[in-house]
Tab-separated table of C-alpha atoms in Angstrom:
chain	number	residue	atom	x	y	z
A	1	MET	CA	6.739	3.099	-5.506
A	2	ARG	CA	5.486	6.567	-4.684
A	3	ALA	CA	2.709	7.614	-2.290
A	4	ASP	CA	1.810	10.283	0.228
A	5	ALA	CA	1.159	7.692	2.950
A	6	PHE	CA	1.537	3.975	3.542
A	7	CYS	CA	-0.379	1.491	5.683
A	8	HIS	CA	1.460	-0.880	8.011
A	9	ASN	CA	3.240	-3.566	5.917
A	10	MET	CA	1.769	-2.130	2.716
A	11	VAL	CA	5.009	-2.216	0.713
A	12	ARG	CA	5.852	-5.713	1.946
A	13	SER	CA	2.369	-6.893	0.918
A	14	LEU	CA	2.652	-5.307	-2.530
A	15	VAL	CA	6.014	-6.985	-3.063
A	16	GLY	CA	4.525	-10.311	-1.922
A	17	ALA	CA	1.715	-9.964	-4.462
A	18	MET	CA	4.190	-9.156	-7.245
A	19	LEU	CA	6.313	-12.180	-6.351
A	20	PHE	CA	3.250	-14.467	-6.655
A	21	VAL	CA	2.602	-13.036	-10.120
A	22	GLY	CA	6.255	-13.313	-11.115
A	23	ASP	CA	6.393	-16.934	-9.971
A	24	GLY	CA	3.312	-17.744	-12.073
A	25	HIS	CA	1.081	-18.557	-9.082
A	26	ARG	CA	-1.344	-15.720	-9.886
A	27	PRO	CA	-2.367	-13.917	-13.098
A	28	VAL	CA	-1.009	-10.456	-13.866
A	29	SER	CA	-4.469	-8.978	-13.192
A	30	TRP	CA	-4.634	-10.337	-9.613
A	31	PRO	CA	-2.890	-7.478	-7.724
A	32	ALA	CA	-5.206	-4.893	-9.308
A	33	ARG	CA	-8.250	-6.937	-8.245
A	34	VAL	CA	-6.915	-7.190	-4.677
A	35	LEU	CA	-6.333	-3.426	-4.495
A	36	ALA	CA	-9.744	-2.643	-5.996
A	37	ALA	CA	-11.468	-4.817	-3.378
A	38	GLY	CA	-10.383	-2.394	-0.637
A	39	VAL	CA	-9.991	-5.132	1.989
A	40	ARG	CA	-7.016	-7.183	3.070
A	41	ASP	CA	-6.764	-10.471	1.209
A	42	SER	CA	-5.349	-13.380	3.213
A	43	ALA	CA	-3.888	-14.763	-0.033
A	44	VAL	CA	-1.386	-11.875	-0.083
A	45	HIS	CA	1.753	-12.831	1.798
A	46	VAL	CA	3.708	-10.143	3.626
A	47	VAL	CA	7.337	-10.705	2.646
A	48	ARG	CA	10.234	-10.397	5.039
A	49	PRO	CA	11.927	-6.992	4.941
A	50	HIS	CA	15.320	-8.411	3.950
A	51	GLY	CA	16.359	-6.992	0.609
A	52	LEU	CA	13.844	-4.132	0.613
A	53	THR	CA	15.550	-0.746	0.658
A	54	LEU	CA	14.175	2.745	1.187
A	55	GLU	CA	15.933	4.767	-1.474
A	56	GLU	CA	14.451	8.227	-1.123
A	57	VAL	CA	12.039	10.354	0.870
A	58	GLY	CA	10.783	13.419	-0.958
A	59	TYR	CA	9.084	16.497	0.405
A	60	PRO	CA	7.118	19.293	-1.294
A	61	ALA	CA	8.849	22.601	-1.943
A	62	ASP	CA	9.069	24.862	1.124
A	63	GLY	CA	6.202	27.051	-0.085
A	64	LEU	CA	3.891	24.021	-0.398
A	65	LEU	CA	4.920	22.145	2.741
A	66	ALA	CA	2.411	23.721	5.171
A	67	ALA	CA	-0.539	23.120	2.816
A	68	ARG	CA	0.572	19.541	2.170
A	69	ASN	CA	0.878	18.964	5.915
A	70	LEU	CA	-2.745	20.011	6.460
A	71	GLU	CA	-3.910	17.880	3.535
A	72	ALA	CA	-2.041	14.817	4.795
A	73	ARG	CA	-3.653	15.119	8.217
A	74	ASN	CA	-7.111	14.635	6.729
A	75	ARG	CA	-8.359	11.200	7.627
A	76	ARG	CA	-8.941	8.942	4.636
A	77	THR	CA	-12.003	6.711	4.482
A	78	LEU	CA	-13.159	3.917	2.239
A	79	PRO	CA	-16.391	4.218	0.285
A	80	ASP	CA	-19.424	2.791	2.079
A	81	ARG	CA	-19.758	-0.885	1.093
A	82	GLY	CA	-22.988	-1.531	2.945
A	83	ALA	CA	-23.863	-2.878	6.371
A	84	GLY	CA	-21.434	-5.363	7.858
A	85	ALA	CA	-18.706	-4.730	5.276
A	86	ALA	CA	-15.148	-4.867	6.545
A	87	GLY	CA	-12.647	-2.030	6.134
A	88	CYS	CA	-9.220	-2.278	4.596
A	89	CYS	CA	-7.327	-3.040	7.798
């Protein structure tokens, strides 16, 4: 998995969703629908961290690091989903 930022328990939730698909409890299309919804789904189980391993942390080349740092500090927002809509977290 590769990203420029992660939400709290994001990887553990993604693994939990994949396990449900692998076990046949959900269709292959289910994780994509959950991600597209942009809100936490209580059906996604956060797995325990045992067995999950961080293998690598990569950084941009030295000449690009300062620009990437500024870009990463920009606050991300979800698209407006109308009045009363919940956010992702």
